[in-house]
Amino acid sequence: MAGILAWFWNERFWLPHNVTWADLKNTEEANFPQAEDLYLAFPLAFCIFMVRLLFERFVAKPCAIALNIQTSGPQVAQPNAILEKVFTAITKHPDEKRLEGLSKQLDWDVRSIQRWFRQRRNQEKPSTLTRFCESMWRFSFYLYVFTYGVRFLKKTPWLWNTRHCWYNYPYQPLTTDLHYYYILELSFYWSLMFSQFTDIKRKDFGIMFLHHLVSIFLITFSYVNNMARIGTLVLCLHDSADALLEAAKMANYAKFQKMCDLLFVMFAMVFITTRLGIFPLWVLNSTLFESWEIVGPYPSWWVFNLLLLLIQGLNCFWSYLIIKIACKAISRGKAGKWNPLHVSKDDRSDIESSSDEEDSKETPRKKPHAATTTNGTSGTNGYLLTGPCSMDD
C-alpha cells in the first residue's frame, strides 16, 4: 500500500519542477490545500441532501400549493392483468401488430389500448408538484452559490487579471472563503451523484452523469495541486446560467407562460455567451497559454486541461440542444403561441410539462362488430398517424 500511495502521489506528476509536497505543508504564516481536506465533502454532501429533503417538504411544496400546482400524480390506468403483464414483462411501447392482437384478446378497440399504455407509462412519471419542488431546490442552491462566488471573486485580483492565477504558483495561500467555496461545490456535486439515481429520470441521464463525474474530478484535481484560483473562475462561470434554467422550469410548471418564455431566452443567451464565448476565450486561454508562459507544462497540467476541454465539449453539445429547441419554438410560434420548454421535451426531457394532463379519463370501448370493423380500421390507423404523441416519447 505504501508503494501504491507513493506512486499515486508522485510529485513529478502533480507538481511543477523542483516543487515537493513538503513545500506545500501548512505553516503559521500560510495554509495550502491539503488532500485530506476533501474528506469533509462526504459528510457535507449528506447534509446537503438532508437539507434538500427538508427544503422540498417545508418550503417548496407550500409554494407549489400556493401557486395551484397539482398535488396529485398522473391518472391511474384501469387495472387489467393481461395488459399489465405485457407492460411489465414484454414492452411498454407495443407495436401495431401487438396492439391488434391485444384488441382481439380483450375485445377493446386499439385506441383504448393505446390510451391504457400511455396512462400506465405516465404512472411512473413524477407529478408536476414533484418536479416543481426539485427545480425550486436547485434554483435556490444555484442562486446562493453563484451569488457567493461573485461576492468572493470581485475582491480577488485574478478575476480582473487571470495571469494572477499563475503568479507565484503553486505557493498561493488558501483563504477561508476559497476553501469554503470549493468544498461546498464539491459536496453539492457529490450529492447530485448520489441523488441522480433517485431523482426524476431524464433522457440525458448518461450525459449528466458524465458531467457530474468530470466536475468532481476537476474540482478534486485542481484543489490538490492548488489550481484553485482558476478553478473558482470555472465554477462561477458555469453556475451563472443554471439558476435561470431552473426558474424557467418553475414558471413552466406554474403555467406562467410569458415569464417562462422570457426566462428561457435569458437562460439561452447567458448559457451560450458564457460557455461558448467567455469560457474558451478567457478561462481556457489562461489555462492553456498564460500558464504555459508563466509556469510551464507538467504532467498534471495536461490532465487538468484535458478535463477542461471535455467540459467544453459538453458545453458545445448542450448549446446545440438549446439552439435546436429555440429553432423549433420559433417555427412552431409562427402558427400560434410557442413554449420553448414544451418543445424541448423531445431533446432535454427535464424541461417538460406535466405528463398527467395528457389523457382525459375515458372508459375503454368495446371493439366494433364485424360489420363496422372495416370502416373503423381506417379511423384507428388515422389515430396512429395523426393522434397526439405520448408525453414520454
Short mmCIF file of N, CA, C and O in Angstrom, two decimals, residues 189-235:
data_model
loop_
_atom_site.label_atom_id
_atom_site.label_comp_id
_atom_site.label_asym_id
_atom_site.label_seq_id
_atom_site.Cartn_x
_atom_site.Cartn_y
_atom_site.Cartn_z
N TYR A 189 -21.87 18.53 -5.81
CA TYR A 189 -21.76 17.58 -6.93
C TYR A 189 -21.78 16.13 -6.44
O TYR A 189 -22.33 15.26 -7.12
N TRP A 190 -21.20 15.87 -5.27
CA TRP A 190 -21.29 14.52 -4.72
C TRP A 190 -22.75 14.19 -4.37
O TRP A 190 -23.21 13.06 -4.59
N SER A 191 -23.47 15.15 -3.82
CA SER A 191 -24.89 14.90 -3.51
C SER A 191 -25.69 14.65 -4.78
O SER A 191 -26.61 13.81 -4.79
N LEU A 192 -25.35 15.35 -5.88
CA LEU A 192 -26.02 15.09 -7.16
C LEU A 192 -25.70 13.72 -7.70
O LEU A 192 -26.56 13.05 -8.29
N MET A 193 -24.46 13.28 -7.52
CA MET A 193 -24.07 11.94 -7.97
C MET A 193 -24.92 10.88 -7.30
O MET A 193 -25.36 9.91 -7.94
N PHE A 194 -25.18 11.04 -6.02
CA PHE A 194 -25.97 10.04 -5.29
C PHE A 194 -27.47 10.19 -5.58
O PHE A 194 -28.16 9.20 -5.81
N SER A 195 -27.96 11.43 -5.57
CA SER A 195 -29.40 11.64 -5.73
C SER A 195 -29.86 11.44 -7.17
O SER A 195 -31.06 11.27 -7.42
N GLN A 196 -28.94 11.45 -8.13
CA GLN A 196 -29.33 11.29 -9.53
C GLN A 196 -30.02 9.94 -9.77
O GLN A 196 -30.84 9.82 -10.66
N PHE A 197 -29.71 8.95 -8.95
CA PHE A 197 -30.31 7.64 -9.13
C PHE A 197 -31.71 7.57 -8.52
O PHE A 197 -32.45 6.61 -8.78
N THR A 198 -32.08 8.53 -7.70
CA THR A 198 -33.41 8.57 -7.10
C THR A 198 -34.25 9.73 -7.61
O THR A 198 -35.45 9.77 -7.39
N ASP A 199 -33.61 10.69 -8.30
CA ASP A 199 -34.34 11.84 -8.83
C ASP A 199 -35.15 11.44 -10.06
O ASP A 199 -35.12 10.28 -10.50
N ILE A 200 -35.83 12.43 -10.64
CA ILE A 200 -36.59 12.22 -11.86
C ILE A 200 -35.66 11.75 -12.97
O ILE A 200 -34.65 12.36 -13.25
N LYS A 201 -35.99 10.60 -13.57
CA LYS A 201 -35.16 10.05 -14.64
C LYS A 201 -35.38 10.84 -15.92
O LYS A 201 -36.49 11.11 -16.33
N ARG A 202 -34.26 11.21 -16.57
CA ARG A 202 -34.33 12.02 -17.76
C ARG A 202 -33.55 11.37 -18.89
O ARG A 202 -32.69 10.52 -18.67
N LYS A 203 -33.83 11.83 -20.11
CA LYS A 203 -33.21 11.22 -21.28
C LYS A 203 -31.71 11.46 -21.31
O LYS A 203 -30.98 10.68 -21.92
N ASP A 204 -31.25 12.53 -20.70
CA ASP A 204 -29.82 12.85 -20.74
C ASP A 204 -29.12 12.37 -19.46
O ASP A 204 -28.12 12.97 -19.06
N PHE A 205 -29.63 11.29 -18.87
CA PHE A 205 -29.05 10.78 -17.63
C PHE A 205 -27.55 10.49 -17.80
O PHE A 205 -26.74 10.86 -16.96
N GLY A 206 -27.18 9.83 -18.91
CA GLY A 206 -25.77 9.47 -19.12
C GLY A 206 -24.88 10.69 -19.26
O GLY A 206 -23.78 10.74 -18.70
N ILE A 207 -25.36 11.70 -20.01
CA ILE A 207 -24.57 12.92 -20.20
C ILE A 207 -24.40 13.64 -18.87
O ILE A 207 -23.31 14.13 -18.54
N MET A 208 -25.49 13.74 -18.09
CA MET A 208 -25.39 14.42 -16.80
C MET A 208 -24.50 13.66 -15.83
O MET A 208 -23.76 14.27 -15.04
N PHE A 209 -24.56 12.34 -15.87
CA PHE A 209 -23.68 11.54 -15.01
C PHE A 209 -22.22 11.80 -15.36
O PHE A 209 -21.38 11.97 -14.47
N LEU A 210 -21.92 11.85 -16.66
CA LEU A 210 -20.56 12.15 -17.10
C LEU A 210 -20.16 13.55 -16.66
O LEU A 210 -19.02 13.77 -16.20
N HIS A 211 -21.09 14.50 -16.78
CA HIS A 211 -20.79 15.88 -16.37
C HIS A 211 -20.46 15.95 -14.88
O HIS A 211 -19.48 16.59 -14.47
N HIS A 212 -21.28 15.30 -14.04
CA HIS A 212 -21.02 15.33 -12.59
C HIS A 212 -19.69 14.66 -12.27
O HIS A 212 -18.93 15.13 -11.41
N LEU A 213 -19.39 13.56 -12.96
CA LEU A 213 -18.15 12.83 -12.71
C LEU A 213 -16.94 13.69 -13.08
O LEU A 213 -15.97 13.79 -12.30
N VAL A 214 -16.99 14.31 -14.25
CA VAL A 214 -15.88 15.17 -14.69
C VAL A 214 -15.73 16.36 -13.75
O VAL A 214 -14.61 16.77 -13.41
N SER A 215 -16.85 16.92 -13.31
CA SER A 215 -16.80 18.07 -12.41
C SER A 215 -16.14 17.70 -11.08
O SER A 215 -15.32 18.47 -10.55
N ILE A 216 -16.47 16.54 -10.56
CA ILE A 216 -15.86 16.09 -9.30
C ILE A 216 -14.36 15.88 -9.48
O ILE A 216 -13.55 16.31 -8.65
N PHE A 217 -13.97 15.24 -10.57
CA PHE A 217 -12.55 15.04 -10.85
C PHE A 217 -11.83 16.39 -10.99
O PHE A 217 -10.72 16.58 -10.47
N LEU A 218 -12.48 17.31 -11.68
CA LEU A 218 -11.86 18.61 -11.94
C LEU A 218 -11.68 19.40 -10.65
O LEU A 218 -10.62 19.99 -10.40
N ILE A 219 -12.71 19.43 -9.82
CA ILE A 219 -12.62 20.15 -8.54
C ILE A 219 -11.56 19.53 -7.65
O ILE A 219 -10.73 20.22 -7.05
N THR A 220 -11.60 18.20 -7.55
CA THR A 220 -10.62 17.49 -6.70
C THR A 220 -9.20 17.71 -7.22
O THR A 220 -8.27 18.01 -6.45
N PHE A 221 -9.04 17.57 -8.53
CA PHE A 221 -7.72 17.68 -9.15
C PHE A 221 -7.13 19.07 -8.94
O PHE A 221 -5.97 19.22 -8.54
N SER A 222 -7.95 20.09 -9.21
CA SER A 222 -7.44 21.46 -9.11
C SER A 222 -7.17 21.87 -7.66
O SER A 222 -6.32 22.72 -7.40
N TYR A 223 -7.90 21.27 -6.73
CA TYR A 223 -7.66 21.59 -5.32
C TYR A 223 -6.35 20.97 -4.84
O TYR A 223 -5.56 21.63 -4.15
N VAL A 224 -6.11 19.71 -5.22
CA VAL A 224 -4.92 19.01 -4.74
C VAL A 224 -3.65 19.68 -5.22
O VAL A 224 -2.69 19.83 -4.45
N ASN A 225 -3.60 20.10 -6.49
CA ASN A 225 -2.37 20.73 -6.97
C ASN A 225 -2.44 22.26 -6.96
O ASN A 225 -1.68 22.94 -7.64
N ASN A 226 -3.40 22.77 -6.17
CA ASN A 226 -3.50 24.21 -5.87
C ASN A 226 -3.75 25.07 -7.11
O ASN A 226 -3.24 26.19 -7.22
N MET A 227 -4.56 24.56 -8.05
CA MET A 227 -5.04 25.39 -9.15
C MET A 227 -6.41 25.97 -8.79
O MET A 227 -7.27 26.17 -9.66
N ALA A 228 -6.61 26.25 -7.53
CA ALA A 228 -7.93 26.67 -7.04
C ALA A 228 -8.34 28.02 -7.58
O ALA A 228 -9.54 28.29 -7.73
N ARG A 229 -7.40 28.90 -7.86
CA ARG A 229 -7.78 30.23 -8.34
C ARG A 229 -8.50 30.15 -9.68
O ARG A 229 -9.58 30.71 -9.85
N ILE A 230 -7.89 29.47 -10.62
CA ILE A 230 -8.56 29.33 -11.92
C ILE A 230 -9.80 28.46 -11.77
O ILE A 230 -10.79 28.63 -12.49
N GLY A 231 -9.77 27.53 -10.81
CA GLY A 231 -10.93 26.69 -10.57
C GLY A 231 -12.15 27.48 -10.13
O GLY A 231 -13.28 27.16 -10.52
N THR A 232 -11.95 28.52 -9.32
CA THR A 232 -13.09 29.34 -8.89
C THR A 232 -13.72 30.07 -10.06
O THR A 232 -14.95 30.24 -10.10
N LEU A 233 -12.92 30.47 -11.03
CA LEU A 233 -13.47 31.12 -12.21
C LEU A 233 -14.31 30.15 -13.03
O LEU A 233 -15.38 30.51 -13.54
N VAL A 234 -13.83 28.92 -13.16
CA VAL A 234 -14.58 27.90 -13.89
C VAL A 234 -15.92 27.64 -13.20
O VAL A 234 -16.97 27.58 -13.85
N LEU A 235 -15.89 27.49 -11.88
CA LEU A 235 -17.11 27.19 -11.13
C LEU A 235 -18.13 28.32 -11.25
O LEU A 235 -19.31 28.07 -11.54
#
